[in-house]
Short mmCIF file of C-alpha atoms in Angstrom, two decimals:
data_model
loop_
_atom_site.label_atom_id
_atom_site.label_comp_id
_atom_site.label_asym_id
_atom_site.label_seq_id
_atom_site.Cartn_x
_atom_site.Cartn_y
_atom_site.Cartn_z
CA UNK W 433 0.02 -0.32 0.18
CA UNK W 434 2.57 2.73 0.82
CA UNK W 435 6.55 1.56 0.05
CA UNK W 436 7.80 -1.74 1.37
CA UNK W 437 10.08 -0.38 4.26
CA UNK W 438 6.30 0.90 5.35
CA UNK W 439 4.99 -2.62 4.94
CA UNK W 440 8.11 -4.59 6.94
CA UNK W 441 7.44 -2.13 9.77
CA UNK W 442 3.81 -2.69 10.28
CA UNK W 443 3.71 -6.21 9.68
CA UNK W 444 7.00 -6.77 11.85
CA UNK W 445 5.05 -4.48 14.71
CA UNK W 446 2.04 -6.63 14.48
CA UNK W 447 3.69 -9.41 15.67
CA UNK W 448 4.45 -8.04 18.90
CA UNK W 449 2.22 -9.14 21.67
CA UNK W 450 -0.88 -7.52 22.30
CA UNK W 451 -0.95 -5.86 18.90
CA UNK W 452 -3.13 -6.54 16.04
CA UNK W 453 -3.02 -4.84 12.85
CA UNK W 454 -4.97 -2.47 13.82
CA UNK W 455 -2.63 -0.90 16.33
CA UNK W 456 0.39 -1.87 14.28
CA UNK W 457 -1.00 0.87 11.76
CA UNK W 458 -1.56 3.27 14.33
CA UNK W 459 1.65 2.68 16.11
CA UNK W 460 3.70 3.30 12.86
CA UNK W 461 1.87 5.99 11.79
CA UNK W 462 2.65 7.49 14.86
CA UNK W 463 6.24 6.53 14.61
CA UNK W 464 7.08 7.84 10.45
CA UNK W 465 4.39 11.39 11.31
CA UNK W 466 7.42 12.68 13.50
CA UNK W 467 10.68 10.16 12.39
CA UNK W 468 13.24 12.06 13.69
CA UNK W 469 11.63 12.74 17.23
CA UNK W 470 9.92 9.44 17.17
CA UNK W 471 11.00 6.68 14.93
CA UNK W 472 14.70 7.13 15.60
CA UNK W 473 15.06 7.57 18.92
CA UNK W 474 13.56 3.92 19.70
CA UNK W 475 15.21 2.52 16.86
CA UNK W 476 18.32 3.54 18.50
CA UNK W 477 17.15 2.39 22.51
CA UNK W 478 16.18 -0.84 20.83
CA UNK W 479 19.95 -1.18 19.07
CA UNK W 480 21.59 -0.46 22.81
CA UNK W 481 19.34 -2.49 24.92
CA UNK W 482 19.70 -5.43 22.48
CA UNK W 483 23.84 -5.21 22.21
CA UNK W 484 23.64 -4.53 26.16
CA UNK W 485 21.02 -7.41 27.28
CA UNK W 486 22.75 -10.19 28.96
CA UNK W 487 20.86 -13.30 30.48
CA UNK W 488 22.55 -13.71 34.53
CA UNK W 489 23.72 -16.77 34.40
CA UNK W 490 22.92 -17.84 38.37
CA UNK W 491 19.35 -16.47 38.42
CA UNK W 492 18.43 -16.30 34.83
CA UNK W 493 17.21 -12.71 35.44
CA UNK W 494 17.29 -10.19 31.79
CA UNK W 495 19.78 -7.40 32.91
CA UNK W 496 22.75 -5.88 31.52
CA UNK W 497 25.14 -7.24 33.94
CA UNK W 498 26.01 -10.81 34.59
CA UNK W 499 25.14 -11.52 37.01
CA UNK W 500 22.08 -9.43 37.60
CA UNK W 501 22.30 -6.82 40.08
CA UNK W 502 20.00 -8.97 42.32
CA UNK W 503 22.12 -11.82 42.70
CA UNK W 504 25.19 -9.31 42.81
CA UNK W 505 23.30 -6.95 45.56
CA UNK W 506 25.41 -8.55 49.26
CA UNK W 507 22.27 -7.12 50.98
CA UNK W 508 19.74 -9.47 49.36
CA UNK W 509 19.26 -12.94 51.34
CA UNK W 510 20.70 -14.92 49.08
CA UNK W 511 19.98 -18.20 51.51
CA UNK W 512 16.48 -16.74 50.69
CA UNK W 513 15.39 -18.03 46.72
CA UNK W 514 12.02 -17.42 45.07
CA UNK W 515 11.08 -19.16 41.93
CA UNK W 516 9.50 -17.34 39.22
CA UNK W 517 8.10 -18.46 35.73
CA UNK W 518 9.59 -15.94 33.91
CA UNK W 519 11.42 -12.44 34.00
CA UNK W 520 8.64 -10.72 33.34
CA UNK W 521 7.02 -12.32 36.90
CA UNK W 522 10.86 -11.17 38.59
CA UNK W 523 9.84 -7.61 37.76
CA UNK W 524 6.39 -7.97 38.66
CA UNK W 525 7.83 -8.87 41.99
CA UNK W 526 10.65 -6.29 41.90
CA UNK W 527 7.95 -3.51 41.42
CA UNK W 528 6.22 -4.31 44.75
CA UNK W 529 9.01 -4.83 46.30
CA UNK W 530 7.76 -8.07 48.78
CA UNK W 531 10.82 -9.96 48.30
CA UNK W 532 14.05 -9.22 49.81
CA UNK W 533 16.18 -12.86 48.28
CA UNK W 534 17.53 -13.58 45.18
CA UNK W 535 15.39 -15.84 42.41
CA UNK W 536 15.58 -18.41 40.20
CA UNK W 537 13.84 -17.86 37.03
CA UNK W 538 12.32 -20.56 35.49
CA UNK W 539 12.09 -19.78 31.97
CA UNK W 540 8.87 -21.78 31.07
CA UNK W 541 6.88 -24.35 32.63
CA UNK W 542 5.77 -28.30 32.74
CA UNK W 543 3.77 -28.60 29.84
CA UNK W 544 3.57 -32.08 27.94
CA UNK W 545 1.26 -29.90 25.87
CA UNK W 546 3.64 -27.53 24.58
CA UNK W 547 6.40 -30.58 24.45
CA UNK W 548 8.27 -28.55 27.54
CA UNK W 549 10.73 -30.76 30.06
CA UNK W 550 12.36 -30.47 32.83
CA UNK W 551 15.56 -30.79 30.16
CA UNK W 552 13.87 -27.31 29.02
CA UNK W 553 13.54 -25.47 32.85
CA UNK W 554 16.13 -23.29 34.02
CA UNK W 555 17.11 -25.10 37.63
CA UNK W 556 20.55 -26.61 37.33
CA UNK W 557 21.63 -23.36 39.41
CA UNK W 558 19.41 -24.06 42.50
CA UNK W 559 19.92 -27.33 43.37
CA UNK W 560 23.61 -26.70 42.83
CA UNK W 561 23.08 -24.46 45.07
CA UNK W 562 20.63 -26.81 47.55
CA UNK W 563 23.78 -28.96 46.89
CA UNK W 564 26.36 -26.80 48.60
CA UNK W 565 24.41 -25.82 50.89
CA UNK W 566 23.81 -21.60 50.41
CA UNK W 567 19.75 -21.70 50.60
CA UNK W 568 17.71 -21.81 53.66
CA UNK W 569 14.07 -21.07 52.40
CA UNK W 570 12.64 -22.13 48.78
CA UNK W 571 9.00 -20.07 47.65
CA UNK W 572 7.75 -21.46 44.84
CA UNK W 573 5.82 -18.61 43.19
CA UNK W 574 4.27 -19.88 40.14
CA UNK W 575 1.38 -19.16 37.99
CA UNK W 576 -2.01 -20.85 39.71
CA UNK W 577 -2.59 -21.70 35.96
CA UNK W 578 -2.31 -25.99 34.97
CA UNK W 579 1.55 -26.15 33.76
CA UNK W 580 2.24 -23.81 36.97
CA UNK W 581 0.63 -26.30 39.02
CA UNK W 582 1.77 -29.39 37.70
CA UNK W 583 5.40 -27.38 37.47
CA UNK W 584 4.90 -26.88 41.21
CA UNK W 585 4.68 -30.75 42.13
CA UNK W 586 7.78 -31.71 39.97
CA UNK W 587 9.71 -29.34 42.29
CA UNK W 588 8.52 -29.83 45.31
CA UNK W 589 9.27 -33.83 44.54
CA UNK W 590 12.91 -32.87 43.40
CA UNK W 591 12.74 -30.50 46.73
CA UNK W 592 11.94 -32.72 49.34
CA UNK W 593 15.42 -34.74 50.23
CA UNK W 594 17.01 -31.05 50.73
CA UNK W 595 13.27 -30.69 53.49
CA UNK W 596 12.90 -32.26 56.52
CA UNK W 597 13.91 -35.26 57.90
CA UNK W 598 16.61 -35.77 55.75
CA UNK W 599 17.21 -31.52 55.04
CA UNK W 600 17.10 -28.02 56.72
CA UNK W 601 15.28 -26.03 53.91
CA UNK W 602 12.15 -25.47 53.94
CA UNK W 603 10.00 -24.86 51.04
CA UNK W 604 6.63 -22.78 50.46
CA UNK W 605 4.48 -21.64 47.83
CA UNK W 606 2.72 -18.23 47.54
CA UNK W 607 -1.03 -18.14 48.51
CA UNK W 608 -4.24 -18.11 46.13
CA UNK W 609 -7.18 -16.03 47.36
CA UNK W 610 -9.34 -13.38 46.59
CA UNK W 611 -7.10 -10.78 45.18
CA UNK W 612 -6.72 -6.95 46.37
CA UNK W 613 -9.68 -4.99 45.54
CA UNK W 614 -11.33 -7.69 43.81
CA UNK W 615 -15.62 -8.21 44.53
CA UNK W 616 -16.07 -11.69 45.04
CA UNK W 617 -18.98 -11.63 42.44
CA UNK W 618 -16.30 -11.33 39.82
CA UNK W 619 -14.17 -13.83 40.56
CA UNK W 620 -14.15 -17.72 39.12
CA UNK W 621 -15.14 -20.46 40.89
CA UNK W 622 -11.15 -22.24 40.87
CA UNK W 623 -10.23 -18.40 43.01
CA UNK W 624 -13.39 -18.85 45.23
CA UNK W 625 -12.87 -22.48 46.24
CA UNK W 626 -9.17 -21.50 46.90
CA UNK W 627 -10.04 -18.69 49.01
CA UNK W 628 -12.50 -20.26 51.51
CA UNK W 629 -10.27 -23.02 51.57
CA UNK W 630 -7.32 -21.16 52.61
CA UNK W 631 -9.30 -18.69 55.26
CA UNK W 632 -8.05 -17.94 58.31
CA UNK W 633 -8.78 -16.50 62.08
CA UNK W 634 -10.24 -12.98 62.00
CA UNK S 767 15.70 -2.04 38.21
CA UNK S 768 17.71 -3.64 35.39
CA UNK S 769 20.28 -1.63 33.46
CA UNK S 770 19.47 1.53 31.76
CA UNK S 771 19.30 0.26 27.94
CA UNK S 772 16.28 -1.56 29.37
CA UNK S 773 14.71 1.33 30.96
CA UNK S 774 14.99 3.71 28.68
CA UNK S 775 13.98 0.85 25.71
CA UNK S 776 10.59 0.67 28.53
CA UNK S 777 10.20 3.99 29.03
CA UNK S 778 10.18 4.74 24.82
CA UNK S 779 7.74 1.77 24.40
CA UNK S 780 5.47 3.73 26.92
CA UNK S 781 5.06 6.21 25.05
CA UNK S 782 3.44 4.93 21.76
CA UNK S 783 -0.26 5.12 21.25
CA UNK S 784 -2.33 2.62 23.19
CA UNK S 785 0.46 1.82 25.24
CA UNK S 786 0.90 1.50 29.26
CA UNK S 787 3.57 0.83 31.33
CA UNK S 788 2.46 -2.62 31.96
CA UNK S 789 2.19 -3.74 27.70
CA UNK S 790 5.60 -1.71 27.62
CA UNK S 791 7.72 -3.88 29.70
CA UNK S 792 5.60 -7.36 27.92
CA UNK S 793 6.80 -6.03 24.63
CA UNK S 794 10.07 -4.95 25.85
CA UNK S 795 10.63 -7.85 27.43
CA UNK S 796 8.83 -10.43 24.22
CA UNK S 797 11.83 -8.06 22.42
CA UNK S 798 14.90 -9.08 24.68
CA UNK S 799 13.82 -12.10 25.32
CA UNK S 800 15.09 -12.93 21.82
CA UNK S 801 17.50 -10.30 20.90
CA UNK S 802 18.51 -11.61 17.49
CA UNK S 803 15.17 -12.89 16.09
CA UNK S 804 12.89 -10.53 17.64
CA UNK S 805 14.41 -6.81 18.53
CA UNK S 806 17.14 -6.39 15.60
CA UNK S 807 14.78 -6.81 12.87
CA UNK S 808 12.81 -4.14 14.23
CA UNK S 809 15.41 -1.88 15.13
CA UNK S 810 16.48 -2.38 11.67
CA UNK S 811 12.83 -2.52 10.53
CA UNK S 812 11.81 1.16 11.91
CA UNK S 813 15.74 2.69 10.70
CA UNK S 814 14.47 1.93 7.37
CA UNK S 815 11.18 2.92 7.17
CA UNK S 816 12.63 6.70 8.78
CA UNK S 817 15.04 6.31 6.33
CA UNK S 818 12.65 6.05 3.57
CA UNK S 819 10.00 7.69 4.63
CA UNK S 820 8.82 10.99 2.76
CA UNK S 821 5.43 13.25 2.41
CA UNK S 822 3.97 13.23 -0.72
CA UNK S 823 4.11 17.47 -1.62
CA UNK S 824 1.15 16.85 -3.70
CA UNK S 825 -1.86 15.21 -1.15
CA UNK S 826 -0.05 14.93 2.49
CA UNK S 827 0.42 10.72 2.38
CA UNK S 828 2.85 9.16 3.94
CA UNK S 829 4.52 6.74 1.84
CA UNK S 830 8.56 6.27 0.44
CA UNK S 831 8.07 7.81 -2.86
CA UNK S 832 7.20 11.66 -3.64
CA UNK S 833 4.20 12.52 -5.49
CA UNK S 834 3.19 9.00 -2.89
CA UNK S 835 2.41 5.81 -5.53
CA UNK S 836 -1.44 6.81 -5.34
CA UNK S 837 -0.97 10.40 -6.58
CA UNK S 838 1.58 8.90 -9.53
CA UNK S 839 -1.07 6.37 -10.46
CA UNK S 840 -2.37 7.20 -14.10
CA UNK S 841 -5.29 4.51 -13.75
CA UNK S 842 -6.64 6.61 -10.62
CA UNK S 843 -9.64 9.78 -11.30
CA UNK S 844 -7.71 13.35 -10.23
CA UNK S 845 -10.55 14.54 -10.63
CA UNK S 846 -11.81 13.07 -7.65
CA UNK S 847 -10.44 14.11 -4.66
CA UNK S 848 -10.79 13.26 -1.12
CA UNK S 849 -10.54 15.66 1.40
CA UNK S 850 -9.48 13.33 4.55
CA UNK S 851 -7.82 14.64 8.28
CA UNK S 852 -5.02 12.62 8.20
CA UNK S 853 -3.08 9.54 6.59
CA UNK S 854 -4.66 7.02 9.10
CA UNK S 855 -8.15 7.96 7.46
CA UNK S 856 -6.78 7.71 3.86
CA UNK S 857 -4.94 4.36 4.88
CA UNK S 858 -8.02 2.58 6.00
CA UNK S 859 -9.73 4.04 2.61
CA UNK S 860 -7.42 2.66 0.60
CA UNK S 861 -7.72 -0.74 2.45
CA UNK S 862 -11.70 -0.74 1.97
CA UNK S 863 -10.74 -0.30 -1.73
CA UNK S 864 -13.75 2.40 -1.91
CA UNK S 865 -12.21 5.36 -3.23
CA UNK S 866 -10.77 5.27 -7.21
CA UNK S 867 -9.92 8.69 -7.10
CA UNK S 868 -6.98 11.00 -5.52
CA UNK S 869 -6.46 12.42 -2.30
CA UNK S 870 -6.11 15.63 0.14
CA UNK S 871 -4.79 14.75 3.77
CA UNK S 872 -5.64 18.14 6.14
CA UNK S 873 -3.05 16.21 8.59
CA UNK S 874 -5.23 18.08 11.56
CA UNK S 875 -8.98 20.15 11.72
CA UNK S 876 -9.54 23.81 13.01
CA UNK S 877 -9.58 23.50 16.49
CA UNK S 878 -9.46 27.04 18.72
CA UNK S 879 -8.64 25.49 21.86
CA UNK S 880 -5.92 23.09 20.26
CA UNK S 881 -4.71 26.60 18.05
CA UNK S 882 -5.30 24.88 15.45
CA UNK S 883 -5.72 27.61 12.39
CA UNK S 884 -6.41 27.57 8.68
CA UNK S 885 -2.82 27.87 7.43
CA UNK S 886 -2.05 24.69 9.69
CA UNK S 887 -3.62 22.74 7.22
CA UNK S 888 -2.28 21.24 4.04
CA UNK S 889 -5.19 22.37 1.93
CA UNK S 890 -2.89 24.68 -0.68
CA UNK S 891 -1.79 22.19 -2.86
CA UNK S 892 -6.73 21.22 -3.42
CA UNK S 893 -7.00 25.21 -4.36
CA UNK S 894 -4.08 25.03 -6.71
CA UNK S 895 -5.14 22.43 -8.52
CA UNK S 896 -8.97 24.20 -8.59
CA UNK S 897 -7.66 27.05 -9.37
CA UNK S 898 -6.12 24.88 -12.72
CA UNK S 899 -9.48 23.75 -13.29
CA UNK S 900 -8.32 20.20 -13.09
CA UNK S 901 -10.87 19.23 -9.83
CA UNK S 902 -14.80 17.30 -10.68
CA UNK S 903 -15.25 16.65 -7.02
CA UNK S 904 -14.10 17.72 -4.05
CA UNK S 905 -14.96 14.36 -1.69
CA UNK S 906 -15.51 15.69 2.45
CA UNK S 907 -14.45 12.98 4.24
CA UNK S 908 -14.24 14.31 7.81
CA UNK S 909 -14.54 13.36 11.33
CA UNK S 910 -18.15 12.87 12.23
CA UNK S 911 -16.39 15.65 15.60
CA UNK S 912 -17.18 18.99 16.94
CA UNK S 913 -13.40 19.36 15.15
CA UNK S 914 -14.75 17.53 11.71
CA UNK S 915 -18.04 19.51 11.20
CA UNK S 916 -15.93 22.65 12.12
CA UNK S 917 -13.59 21.86 9.53
CA UNK S 918 -16.31 20.48 7.20
CA UNK S 919 -18.55 24.23 7.56
CA UNK S 920 -14.94 26.67 6.36
CA UNK S 921 -13.99 23.99 3.75
CA UNK S 922 -17.19 24.20 2.58
CA UNK S 923 -16.86 28.63 2.49
CA UNK S 924 -14.25 28.16 0.72
CA UNK S 925 -14.93 25.91 -1.86
CA UNK S 926 -18.03 27.66 -2.97
CA UNK S 927 -16.68 30.19 -5.50
CA UNK S 928 -15.94 26.63 -7.33
CA UNK S 929 -19.32 25.42 -7.52
CA UNK S 930 -22.42 26.32 -9.10
CA UNK S 931 -23.64 29.10 -9.74
CA UNK S 932 -19.94 30.22 -10.52
CA UNK S 933 -18.28 27.10 -10.82
CA UNK S 934 -18.16 23.48 -11.76
CA UNK S 935 -17.00 21.47 -8.86
CA UNK S 936 -19.42 19.00 -7.12
CA UNK S 937 -18.91 19.04 -3.38
CA UNK S 938 -20.12 16.21 -0.90
CA UNK S 939 -19.38 14.79 2.05
CA UNK S 940 -19.87 11.02 2.88
CA UNK S 941 -23.11 10.09 4.82
CA UNK S 942 -23.40 9.45 8.35
CA UNK S 943 -26.13 6.79 9.50
CA UNK S 944 -25.47 3.13 11.66
CA UNK S 945 -22.62 1.69 11.09
CA UNK S 946 -22.29 -1.63 9.13
CA UNK S 947 -23.11 -4.37 11.53
CA UNK S 948 -24.34 -2.30 14.24
CA UNK S 949 -27.33 -2.84 16.56
CA UNK S 950 -29.27 0.31 16.73
CA UNK S 951 -29.20 -0.20 20.97
CA UNK S 952 -25.68 0.97 21.17
CA UNK S 953 -25.36 3.65 19.51
CA UNK S 954 -25.45 7.20 20.72
CA UNK S 955 -28.41 9.61 20.43
CA UNK S 956 -26.18 11.41 18.22
CA UNK S 957 -25.62 8.61 15.15
CA UNK S 958 -28.99 7.84 15.54
CA UNK S 959 -31.31 11.36 14.92
CA UNK S 960 -28.37 11.71 11.68
CA UNK S 961 -29.65 7.80 11.20
CA UNK S 962 -33.08 9.03 11.25
CA UNK S 963 -32.59 12.59 9.60
CA UNK S 964 -31.14 11.32 6.41
CA UNK S 965 -33.42 8.46 6.28
CA UNK S 966 -33.64 6.90 2.33
CA UNK S 967 -37.13 5.40 0.46
CA UNK S 968 -36.69 1.42 1.17
#
């Protein structure tokens, strides 16, 4: 419709998560209306981020340094390891500022349907540190999905040798229930069942 | 949180239309997880589009050639000019394939509040062609907004000397009414009034 360079930009934008053809065109037009002040800086930022990006060899976080700034932080509790599925989950917990330990990013979940097996998960560094006696508690912060639950149970099996009575490591999992600000009448049955089943004295 | 290059990318993505901090992070993570296959091609496509982009000096369209491929097309009816507010409107009409003439992209609307006056609109090429007797019909395809209506009436005043009885140019405007697939009970009062007022024999 308007030059292959423009078409190619719209096509690639349309592949981004949450994008359709309409939003891809809107963003392309927004950028192309001001090439110098909008398009060029974003293209430069992408290139720089692409050159700077590192995957932390310890936890799997995406950062510009390896080990990442969390693993390198001496003020954090390195004996408290929170296992998450994705870097996005790690970022969400960091934004909330609710975890003072370190992380292990699996990079996915067990999913026989998708063909993801234990060998595809970034879990070896955690077991190396468990073997070295460097871990006090493992928090499993996995999603409340079928894949998350499958992965959780597989991990609990693998962690069993390190917990009482053989070992001293504590394994915990994040609570499920009514989210903050959530009205009960819009929640699904599974969440309601979990919230009621895990009820506590008021 | 994770290196200034990554932060900068998220910040710039967050300025795109339809983006918030959450979608900016999601897109950044999607790109950064596969820098070679996702981030680099998009950055390259942006640079190439930025270098190739031209504003058509005749109609105001964004294209990689000037005049744009529409203005340069001898098979189109150059005496039939459709006036639109934005390049996005032009692209929408082209996608629909409903206009076989050429365009004039105003690049905005008259808006005293926003400080946009007649001198800010890209309209001179149309009047040059009207003066040269090259135009048979002008279709005003402006949005059904306050600014669109203001611009429409201003344009009709300016076009009056070229229409009967002094001139031979026809000036028309796009119809307003019930959109295709639209149920009446979700439409606003203005649309219902326009649809009823412009009713035709069945």
